[in-house]
JSON list of C-alpha atoms in Angstrom, two decimals:
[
{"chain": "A", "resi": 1, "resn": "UNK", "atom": "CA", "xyz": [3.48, 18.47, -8.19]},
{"chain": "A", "resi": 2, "resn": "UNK", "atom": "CA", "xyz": [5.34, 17.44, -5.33]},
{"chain": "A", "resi": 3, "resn": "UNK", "atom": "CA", "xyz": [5.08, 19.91, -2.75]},
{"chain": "A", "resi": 4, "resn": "UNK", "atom": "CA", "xyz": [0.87, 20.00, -3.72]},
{"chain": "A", "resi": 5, "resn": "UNK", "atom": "CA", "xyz": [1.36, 16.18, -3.47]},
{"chain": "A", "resi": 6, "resn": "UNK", "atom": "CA", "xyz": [2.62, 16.09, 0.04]},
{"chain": "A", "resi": 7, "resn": "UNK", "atom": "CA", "xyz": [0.85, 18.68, 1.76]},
{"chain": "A", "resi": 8, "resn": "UNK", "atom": "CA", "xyz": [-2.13, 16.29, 0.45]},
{"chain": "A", "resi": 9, "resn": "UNK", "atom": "CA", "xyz": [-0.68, 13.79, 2.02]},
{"chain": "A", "resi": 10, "resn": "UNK", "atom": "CA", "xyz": [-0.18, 15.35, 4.71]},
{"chain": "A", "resi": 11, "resn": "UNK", "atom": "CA", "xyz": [-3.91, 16.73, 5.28]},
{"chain": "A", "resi": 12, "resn": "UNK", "atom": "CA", "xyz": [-4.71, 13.15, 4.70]},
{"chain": "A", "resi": 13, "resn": "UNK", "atom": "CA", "xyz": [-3.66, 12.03, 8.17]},
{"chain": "A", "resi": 14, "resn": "UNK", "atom": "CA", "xyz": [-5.28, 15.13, 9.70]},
{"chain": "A", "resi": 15, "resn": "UNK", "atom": "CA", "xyz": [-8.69, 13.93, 8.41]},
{"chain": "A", "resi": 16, "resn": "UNK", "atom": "CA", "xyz": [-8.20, 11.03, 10.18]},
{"chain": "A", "resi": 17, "resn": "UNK", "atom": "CA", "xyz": [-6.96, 12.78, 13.28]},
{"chain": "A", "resi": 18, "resn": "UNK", "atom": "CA", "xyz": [-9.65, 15.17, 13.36]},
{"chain": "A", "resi": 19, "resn": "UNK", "atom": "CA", "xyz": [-12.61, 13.86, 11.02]},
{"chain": "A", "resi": 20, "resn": "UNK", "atom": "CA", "xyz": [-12.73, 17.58, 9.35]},
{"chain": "A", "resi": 21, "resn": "UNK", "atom": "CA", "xyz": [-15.43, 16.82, 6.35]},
{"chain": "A", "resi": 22, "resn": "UNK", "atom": "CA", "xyz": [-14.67, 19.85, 4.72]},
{"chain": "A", "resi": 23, "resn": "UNK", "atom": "CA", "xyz": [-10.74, 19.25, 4.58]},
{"chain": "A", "resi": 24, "resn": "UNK", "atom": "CA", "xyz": [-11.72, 15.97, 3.79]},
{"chain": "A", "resi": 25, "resn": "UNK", "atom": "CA", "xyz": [-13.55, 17.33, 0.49]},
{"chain": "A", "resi": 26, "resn": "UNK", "atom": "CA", "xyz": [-10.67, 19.34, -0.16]},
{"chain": "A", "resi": 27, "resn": "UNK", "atom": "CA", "xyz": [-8.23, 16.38, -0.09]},
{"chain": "A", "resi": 28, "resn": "UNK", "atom": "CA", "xyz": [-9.49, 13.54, -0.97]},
{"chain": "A", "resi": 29, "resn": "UNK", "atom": "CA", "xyz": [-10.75, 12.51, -4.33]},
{"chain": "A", "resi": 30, "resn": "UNK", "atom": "CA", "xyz": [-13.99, 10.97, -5.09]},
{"chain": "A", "resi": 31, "resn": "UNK", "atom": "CA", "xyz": [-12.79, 7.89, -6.50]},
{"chain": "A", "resi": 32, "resn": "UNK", "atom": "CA", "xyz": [-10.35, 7.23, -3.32]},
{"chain": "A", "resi": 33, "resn": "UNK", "atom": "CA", "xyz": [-10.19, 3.69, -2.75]},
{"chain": "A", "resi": 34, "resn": "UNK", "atom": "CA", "xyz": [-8.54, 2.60, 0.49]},
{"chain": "A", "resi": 35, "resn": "UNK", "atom": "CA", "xyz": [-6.75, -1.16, 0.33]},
{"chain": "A", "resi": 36, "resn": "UNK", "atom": "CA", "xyz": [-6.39, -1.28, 3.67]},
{"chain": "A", "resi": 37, "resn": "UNK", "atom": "CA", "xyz": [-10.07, -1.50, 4.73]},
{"chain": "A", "resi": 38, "resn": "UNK", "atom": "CA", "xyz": [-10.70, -4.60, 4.66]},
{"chain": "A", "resi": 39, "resn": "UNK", "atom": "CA", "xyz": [-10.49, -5.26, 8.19]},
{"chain": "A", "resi": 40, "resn": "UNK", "atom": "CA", "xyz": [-12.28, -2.38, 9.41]},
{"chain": "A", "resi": 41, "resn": "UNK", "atom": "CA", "xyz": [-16.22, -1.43, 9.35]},
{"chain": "A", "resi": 42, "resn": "UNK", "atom": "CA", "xyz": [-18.00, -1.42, 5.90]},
{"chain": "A", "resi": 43, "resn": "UNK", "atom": "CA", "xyz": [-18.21, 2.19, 5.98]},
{"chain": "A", "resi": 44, "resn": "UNK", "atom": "CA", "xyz": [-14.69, 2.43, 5.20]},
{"chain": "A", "resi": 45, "resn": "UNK", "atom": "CA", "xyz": [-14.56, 1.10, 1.82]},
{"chain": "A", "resi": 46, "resn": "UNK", "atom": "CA", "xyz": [-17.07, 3.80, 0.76]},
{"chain": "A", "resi": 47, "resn": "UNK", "atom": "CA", "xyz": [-14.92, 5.53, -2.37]},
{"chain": "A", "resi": 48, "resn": "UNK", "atom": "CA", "xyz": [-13.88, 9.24, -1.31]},
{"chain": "A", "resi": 49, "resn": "UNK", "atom": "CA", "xyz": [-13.81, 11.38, 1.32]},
{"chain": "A", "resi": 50, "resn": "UNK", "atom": "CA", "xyz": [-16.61, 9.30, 3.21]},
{"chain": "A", "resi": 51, "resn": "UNK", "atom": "CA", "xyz": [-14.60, 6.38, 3.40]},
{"chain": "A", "resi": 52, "resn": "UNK", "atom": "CA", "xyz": [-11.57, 8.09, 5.02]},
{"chain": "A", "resi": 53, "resn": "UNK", "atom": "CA", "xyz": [-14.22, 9.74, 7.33]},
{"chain": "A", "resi": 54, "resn": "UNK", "atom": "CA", "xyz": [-15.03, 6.13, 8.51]},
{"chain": "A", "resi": 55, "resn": "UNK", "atom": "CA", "xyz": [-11.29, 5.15, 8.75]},
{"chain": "A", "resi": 56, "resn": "UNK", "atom": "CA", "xyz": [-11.12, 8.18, 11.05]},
{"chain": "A", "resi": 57, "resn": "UNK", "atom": "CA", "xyz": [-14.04, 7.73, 13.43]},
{"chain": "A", "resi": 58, "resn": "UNK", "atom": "CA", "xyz": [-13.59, 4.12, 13.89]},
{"chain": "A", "resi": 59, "resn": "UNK", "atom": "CA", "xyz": [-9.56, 4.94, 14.67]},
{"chain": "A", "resi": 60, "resn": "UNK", "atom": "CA", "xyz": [-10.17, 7.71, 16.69]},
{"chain": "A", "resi": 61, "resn": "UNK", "atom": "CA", "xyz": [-13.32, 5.41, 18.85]},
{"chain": "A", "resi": 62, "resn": "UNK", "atom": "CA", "xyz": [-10.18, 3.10, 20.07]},
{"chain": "A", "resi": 63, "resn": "UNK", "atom": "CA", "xyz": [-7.43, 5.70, 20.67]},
{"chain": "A", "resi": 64, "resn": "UNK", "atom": "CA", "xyz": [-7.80, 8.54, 22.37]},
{"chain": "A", "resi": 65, "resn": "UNK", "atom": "CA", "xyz": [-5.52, 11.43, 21.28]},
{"chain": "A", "resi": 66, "resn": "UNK", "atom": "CA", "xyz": [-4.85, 9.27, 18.15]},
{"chain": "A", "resi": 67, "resn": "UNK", "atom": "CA", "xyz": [-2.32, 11.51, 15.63]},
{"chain": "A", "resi": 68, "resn": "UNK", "atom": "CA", "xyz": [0.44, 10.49, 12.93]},
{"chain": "A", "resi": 69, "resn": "UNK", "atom": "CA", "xyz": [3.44, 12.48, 12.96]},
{"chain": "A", "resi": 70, "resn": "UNK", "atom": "CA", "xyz": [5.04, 12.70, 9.86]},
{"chain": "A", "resi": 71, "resn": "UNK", "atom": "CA", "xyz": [8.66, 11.64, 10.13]},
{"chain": "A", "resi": 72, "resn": "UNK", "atom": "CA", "xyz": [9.34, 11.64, 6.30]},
{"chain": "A", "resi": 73, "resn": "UNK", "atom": "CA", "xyz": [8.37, 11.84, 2.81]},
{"chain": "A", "resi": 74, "resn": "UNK", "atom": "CA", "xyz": [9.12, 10.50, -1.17]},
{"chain": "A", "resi": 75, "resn": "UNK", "atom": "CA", "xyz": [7.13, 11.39, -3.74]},
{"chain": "A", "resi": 76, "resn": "UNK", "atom": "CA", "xyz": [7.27, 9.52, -7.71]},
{"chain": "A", "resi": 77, "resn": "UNK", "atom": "CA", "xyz": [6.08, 12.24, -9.96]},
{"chain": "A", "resi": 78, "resn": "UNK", "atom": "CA", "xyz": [5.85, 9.72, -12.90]},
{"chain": "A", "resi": 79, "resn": "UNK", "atom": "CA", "xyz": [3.49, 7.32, -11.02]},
{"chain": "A", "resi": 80, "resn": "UNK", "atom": "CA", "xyz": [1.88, 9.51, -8.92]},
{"chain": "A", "resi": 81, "resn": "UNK", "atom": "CA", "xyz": [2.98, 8.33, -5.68]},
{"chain": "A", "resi": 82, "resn": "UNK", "atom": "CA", "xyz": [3.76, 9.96, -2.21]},
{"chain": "A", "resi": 83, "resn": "UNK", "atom": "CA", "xyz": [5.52, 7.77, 0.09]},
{"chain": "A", "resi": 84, "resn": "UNK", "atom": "CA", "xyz": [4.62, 8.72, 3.96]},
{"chain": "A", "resi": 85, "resn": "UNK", "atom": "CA", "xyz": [6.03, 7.50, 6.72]},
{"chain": "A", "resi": 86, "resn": "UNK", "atom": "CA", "xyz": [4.71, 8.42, 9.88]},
{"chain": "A", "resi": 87, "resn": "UNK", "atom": "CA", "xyz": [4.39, 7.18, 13.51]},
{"chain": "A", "resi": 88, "resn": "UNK", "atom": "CA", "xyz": [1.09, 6.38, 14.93]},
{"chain": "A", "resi": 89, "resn": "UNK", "atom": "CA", "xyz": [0.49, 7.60, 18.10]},
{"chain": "A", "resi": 90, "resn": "UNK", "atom": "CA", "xyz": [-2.75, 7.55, 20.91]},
{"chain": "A", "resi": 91, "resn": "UNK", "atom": "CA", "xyz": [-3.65, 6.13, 24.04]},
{"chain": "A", "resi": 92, "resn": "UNK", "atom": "CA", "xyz": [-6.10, 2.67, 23.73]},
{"chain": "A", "resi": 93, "resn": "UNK", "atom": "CA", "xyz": [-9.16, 4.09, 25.60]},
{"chain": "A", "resi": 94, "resn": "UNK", "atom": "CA", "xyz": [-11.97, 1.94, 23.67]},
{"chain": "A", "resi": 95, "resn": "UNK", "atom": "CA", "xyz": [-12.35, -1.01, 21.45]},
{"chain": "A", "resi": 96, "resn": "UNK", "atom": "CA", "xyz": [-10.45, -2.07, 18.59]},
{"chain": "A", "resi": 97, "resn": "UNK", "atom": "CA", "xyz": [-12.70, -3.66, 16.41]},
{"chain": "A", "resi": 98, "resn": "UNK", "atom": "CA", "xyz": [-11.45, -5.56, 13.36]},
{"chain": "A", "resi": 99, "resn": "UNK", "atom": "CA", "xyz": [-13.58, -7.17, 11.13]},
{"chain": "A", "resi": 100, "resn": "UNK", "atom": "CA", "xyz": [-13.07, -9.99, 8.04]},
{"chain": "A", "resi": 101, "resn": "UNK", "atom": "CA", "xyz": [-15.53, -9.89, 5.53]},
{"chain": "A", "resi": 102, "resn": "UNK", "atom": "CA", "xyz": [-17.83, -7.45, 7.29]},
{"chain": "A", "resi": 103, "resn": "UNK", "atom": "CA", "xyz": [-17.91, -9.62, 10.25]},
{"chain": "A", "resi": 104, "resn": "UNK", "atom": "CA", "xyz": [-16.38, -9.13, 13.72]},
{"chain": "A", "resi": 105, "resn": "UNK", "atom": "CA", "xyz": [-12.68, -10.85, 13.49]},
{"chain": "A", "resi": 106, "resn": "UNK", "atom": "CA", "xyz": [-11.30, -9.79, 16.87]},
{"chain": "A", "resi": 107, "resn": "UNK", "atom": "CA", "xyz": [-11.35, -6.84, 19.41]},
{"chain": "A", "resi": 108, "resn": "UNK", "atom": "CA", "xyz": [-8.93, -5.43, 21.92]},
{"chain": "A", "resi": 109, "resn": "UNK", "atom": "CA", "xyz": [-10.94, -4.88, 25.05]},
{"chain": "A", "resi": 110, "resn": "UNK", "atom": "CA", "xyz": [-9.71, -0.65, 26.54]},
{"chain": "A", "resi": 111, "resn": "UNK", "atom": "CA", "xyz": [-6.27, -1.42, 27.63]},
{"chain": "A", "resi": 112, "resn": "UNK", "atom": "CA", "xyz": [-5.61, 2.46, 28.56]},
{"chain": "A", "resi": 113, "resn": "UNK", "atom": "CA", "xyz": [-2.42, 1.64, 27.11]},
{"chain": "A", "resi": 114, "resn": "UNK", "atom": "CA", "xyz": [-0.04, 4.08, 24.61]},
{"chain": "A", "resi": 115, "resn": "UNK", "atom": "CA", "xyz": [0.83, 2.67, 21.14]},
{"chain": "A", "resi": 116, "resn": "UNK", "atom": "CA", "xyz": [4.00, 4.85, 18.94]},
{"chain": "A", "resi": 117, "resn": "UNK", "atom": "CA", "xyz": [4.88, 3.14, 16.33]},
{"chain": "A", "resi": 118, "resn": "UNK", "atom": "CA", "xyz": [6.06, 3.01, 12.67]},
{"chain": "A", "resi": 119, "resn": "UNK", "atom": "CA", "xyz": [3.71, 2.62, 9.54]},
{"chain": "A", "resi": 120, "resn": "UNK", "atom": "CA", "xyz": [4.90, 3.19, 5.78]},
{"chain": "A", "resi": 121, "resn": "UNK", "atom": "CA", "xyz": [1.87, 4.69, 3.63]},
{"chain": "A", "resi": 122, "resn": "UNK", "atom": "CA", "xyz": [1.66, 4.69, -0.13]},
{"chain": "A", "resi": 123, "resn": "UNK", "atom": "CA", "xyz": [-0.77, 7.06, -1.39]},
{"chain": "A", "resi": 124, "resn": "UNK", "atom": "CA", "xyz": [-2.02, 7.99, -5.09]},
{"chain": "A", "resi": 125, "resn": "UNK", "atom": "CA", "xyz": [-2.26, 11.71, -5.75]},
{"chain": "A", "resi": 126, "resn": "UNK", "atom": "CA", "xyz": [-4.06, 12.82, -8.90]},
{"chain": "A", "resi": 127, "resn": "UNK", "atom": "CA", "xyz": [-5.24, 16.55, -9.47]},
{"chain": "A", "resi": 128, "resn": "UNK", "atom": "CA", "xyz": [-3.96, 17.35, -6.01]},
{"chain": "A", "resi": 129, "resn": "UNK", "atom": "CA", "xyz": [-6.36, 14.75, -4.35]},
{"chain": "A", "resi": 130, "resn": "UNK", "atom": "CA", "xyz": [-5.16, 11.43, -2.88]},
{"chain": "A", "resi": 131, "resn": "UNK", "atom": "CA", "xyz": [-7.10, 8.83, -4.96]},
{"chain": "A", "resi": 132, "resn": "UNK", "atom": "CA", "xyz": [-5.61, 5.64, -2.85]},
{"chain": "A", "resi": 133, "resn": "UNK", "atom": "CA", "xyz": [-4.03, 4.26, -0.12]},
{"chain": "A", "resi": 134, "resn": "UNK", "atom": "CA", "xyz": [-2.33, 1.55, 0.62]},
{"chain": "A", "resi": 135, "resn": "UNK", "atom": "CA", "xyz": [-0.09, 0.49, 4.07]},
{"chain": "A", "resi": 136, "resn": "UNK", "atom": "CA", "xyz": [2.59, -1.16, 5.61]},
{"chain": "A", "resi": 137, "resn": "UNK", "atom": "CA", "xyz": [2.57, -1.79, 9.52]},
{"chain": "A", "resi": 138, "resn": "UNK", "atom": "CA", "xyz": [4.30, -3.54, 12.02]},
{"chain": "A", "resi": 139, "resn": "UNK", "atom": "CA", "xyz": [0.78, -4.44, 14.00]},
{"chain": "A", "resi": 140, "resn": "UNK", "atom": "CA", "xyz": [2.57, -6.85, 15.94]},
{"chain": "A", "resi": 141, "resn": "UNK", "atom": "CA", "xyz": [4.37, -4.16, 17.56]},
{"chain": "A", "resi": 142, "resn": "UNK", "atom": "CA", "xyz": [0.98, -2.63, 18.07]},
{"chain": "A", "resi": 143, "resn": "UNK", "atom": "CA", "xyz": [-0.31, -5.43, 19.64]},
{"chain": "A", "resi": 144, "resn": "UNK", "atom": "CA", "xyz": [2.48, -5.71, 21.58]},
{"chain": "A", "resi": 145, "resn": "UNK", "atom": "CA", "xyz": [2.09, -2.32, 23.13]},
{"chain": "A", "resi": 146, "resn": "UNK", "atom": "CA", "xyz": [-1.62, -2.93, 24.03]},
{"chain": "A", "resi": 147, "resn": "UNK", "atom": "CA", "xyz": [-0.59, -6.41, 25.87]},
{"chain": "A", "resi": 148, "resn": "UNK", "atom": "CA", "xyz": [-2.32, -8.85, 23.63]},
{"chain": "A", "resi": 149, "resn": "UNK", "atom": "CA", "xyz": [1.08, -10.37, 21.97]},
{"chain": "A", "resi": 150, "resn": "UNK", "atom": "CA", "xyz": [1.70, -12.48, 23.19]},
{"chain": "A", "resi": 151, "resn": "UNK", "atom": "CA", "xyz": [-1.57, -12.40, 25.29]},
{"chain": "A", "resi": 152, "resn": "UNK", "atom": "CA", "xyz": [-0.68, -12.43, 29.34]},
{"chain": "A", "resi": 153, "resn": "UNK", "atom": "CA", "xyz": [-3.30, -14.82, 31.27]},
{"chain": "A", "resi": 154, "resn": "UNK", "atom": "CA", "xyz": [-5.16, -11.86, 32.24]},
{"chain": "A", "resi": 155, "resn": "UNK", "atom": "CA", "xyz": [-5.63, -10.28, 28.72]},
{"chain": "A", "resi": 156, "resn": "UNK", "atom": "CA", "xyz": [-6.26, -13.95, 27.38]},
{"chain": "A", "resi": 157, "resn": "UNK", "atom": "CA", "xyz": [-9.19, -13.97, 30.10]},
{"chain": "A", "resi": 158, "resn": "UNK", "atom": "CA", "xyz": [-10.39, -10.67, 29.07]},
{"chain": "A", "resi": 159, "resn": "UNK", "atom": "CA", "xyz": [-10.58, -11.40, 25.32]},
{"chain": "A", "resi": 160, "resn": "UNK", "atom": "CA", "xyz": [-12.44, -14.33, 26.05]},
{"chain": "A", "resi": 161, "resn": "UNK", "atom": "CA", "xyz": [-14.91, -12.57, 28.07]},
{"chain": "A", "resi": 162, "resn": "UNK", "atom": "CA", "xyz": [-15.55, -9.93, 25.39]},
{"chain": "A", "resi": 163, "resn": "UNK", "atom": "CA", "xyz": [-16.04, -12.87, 23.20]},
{"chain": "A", "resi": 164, "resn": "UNK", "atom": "CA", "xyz": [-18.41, -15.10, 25.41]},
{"chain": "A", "resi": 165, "resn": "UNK", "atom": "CA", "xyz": [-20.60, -12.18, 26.58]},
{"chain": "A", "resi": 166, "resn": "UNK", "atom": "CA", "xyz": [-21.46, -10.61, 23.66]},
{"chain": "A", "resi": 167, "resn": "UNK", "atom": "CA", "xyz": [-19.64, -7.64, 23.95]},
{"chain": "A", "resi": 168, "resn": "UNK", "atom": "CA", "xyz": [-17.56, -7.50, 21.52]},
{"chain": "A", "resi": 169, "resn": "UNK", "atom": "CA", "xyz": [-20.19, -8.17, 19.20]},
{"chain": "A", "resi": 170, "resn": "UNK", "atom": "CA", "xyz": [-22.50, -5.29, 20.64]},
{"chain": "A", "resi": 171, "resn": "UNK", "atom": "CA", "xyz": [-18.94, -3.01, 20.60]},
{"chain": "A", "resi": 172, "resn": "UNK", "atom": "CA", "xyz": [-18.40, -4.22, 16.54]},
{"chain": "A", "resi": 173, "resn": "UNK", "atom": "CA", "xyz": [-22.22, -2.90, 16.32]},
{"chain": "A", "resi": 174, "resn": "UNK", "atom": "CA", "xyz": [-21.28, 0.07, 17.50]},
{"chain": "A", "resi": 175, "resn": "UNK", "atom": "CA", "xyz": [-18.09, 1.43, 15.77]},
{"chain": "A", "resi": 176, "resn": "UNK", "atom": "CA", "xyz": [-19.91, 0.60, 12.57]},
{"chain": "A", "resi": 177, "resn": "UNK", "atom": "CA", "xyz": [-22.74, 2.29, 13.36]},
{"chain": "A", "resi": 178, "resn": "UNK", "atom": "CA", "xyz": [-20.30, 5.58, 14.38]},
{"chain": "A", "resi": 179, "resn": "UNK", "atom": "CA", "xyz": [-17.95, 4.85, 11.13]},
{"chain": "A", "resi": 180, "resn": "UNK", "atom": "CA", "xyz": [-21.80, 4.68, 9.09]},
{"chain": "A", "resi": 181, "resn": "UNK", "atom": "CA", "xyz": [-22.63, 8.39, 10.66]},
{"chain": "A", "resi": 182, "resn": "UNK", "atom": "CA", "xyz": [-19.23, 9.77, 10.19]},
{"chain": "A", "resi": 183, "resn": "UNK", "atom": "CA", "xyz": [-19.09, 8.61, 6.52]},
{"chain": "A", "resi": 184, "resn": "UNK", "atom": "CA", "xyz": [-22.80, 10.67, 6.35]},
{"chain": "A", "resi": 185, "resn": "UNK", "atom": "CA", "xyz": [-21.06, 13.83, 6.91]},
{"chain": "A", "resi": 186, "resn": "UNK", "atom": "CA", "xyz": [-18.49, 14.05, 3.58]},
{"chain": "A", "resi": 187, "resn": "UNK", "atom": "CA", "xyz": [-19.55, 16.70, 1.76]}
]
C-alpha cells in the first residue's frame, strides 16, 4: 500500500505541474474532494480528476515553470494517509487570483518574481487513487517573495490599480474561464 500510495501522491503534483488528463484519470479518484479550494475558481471544487485539472491550470496561469519537488514522504496505512511535503517552486509571470465565496478576494498583479517555498500536503489514498487533499502553507512567505507583504508603496499602488480599473476583475474572469476549460478535459 505504501509505495502504490506515494507514487500516487507523487503523480498528484505532476497533474498539477503539467495538467496531463489522462494521468489525471489514472490518479485521482472520482470522489476527490479538495479542502483547499475554497479560495480558488469554482472549477476547482469539481469532485475528481476535473477539479485537480482546475487547481492546475489556474496555478500554472500565475507561475510560470510552476513544479513541487518532493522533499519527503509519511504514509498511515490504517487511515489512509500520505503525508507530502514538497517545495513549491515557479516564477510569478501572471495573475494570482484568489477568490472567497466564488467571488474575486484579491490578486497579485505579474511580479516576474520566483517563489520556493515549503507546503505540507495531506492526501487520502483509497484503491490507489488520492480521494482528498488537504494543505498546510506558509503563504505569507509566498507573499513575501512576490513583494506584497508587507506591500512596498509601489506594489500598494499597483494593487490598487488592478482593483480600481477593473482588471483584476476581468483577470478573475479569466482564470475561471481557463480553470472551467481545463476541468472539461478529465476523462
Amino acid at each position: 500500500m505504501a509505495d502504490s500510495a506515494i507514487g500516487s501522491a507523487h503523480s498528484l503534483f505532476k497533474v498539477i505541474e503539467t495538467g496531463d488528463a489522462a494521468l489525471a484519470a489514472e490518479v485521482v479518484g472520482a470522489d476527490f474532494r479538495n479542502r483547499e479550494s475554497f479560495n480558488s475558481p469554482v472549477a476547482c471544487a469539481i469532485p475528481g480528476p476535473a477539479g485537480v485539472l482546475a487547481s492546475g491550470a489556474w496555478m500554472r496561469s500565475a507561475f510560470d515553470g510552476l513544479r513541487f519537488p518532493v522533499l519527503d514522504t509519511g504514509v498511515d496505512p490504517e487511515r489512509g494517509l500520505v503525508f507530502v511535503r514538497v517545495r513549491m517552486q515557479g516564477r510569478q509571470t501572471g495573475p494570482f487570483v484568489l477568490f472567497r465565496d466564488e467571488k474575486l478576494d484579491k490578486i497579485v498583479p505579474p511580479t516576474g518574481r520566483e517563489i520556493d517555498y515549503e507546503q505540507i500536503h495531506v492526501l487520502t489514498v483509497r484503491d490507489g487513487k488520492v480521494v482528498g487533499h488537504e494543505a498546510v502553507r506558509d503563504d505569507m512567505t509566498m507573499l513575501g517573495q512576490l513583494g506584497v507583504f508587507p506591500p512596498t508603496p509601489a506594489m500598494a499602488a499597483r494593487l490598487a490599480a488592478w482593483k480600481l480599473t477593473g482588471r483584476g476583475r476581468r483577470a478573475a474572469a479569466e482564470v475561471s474561464a481557463l480553470s472551467a476549460r481545463a476541468a472539461e478535459t478529465a476523462k
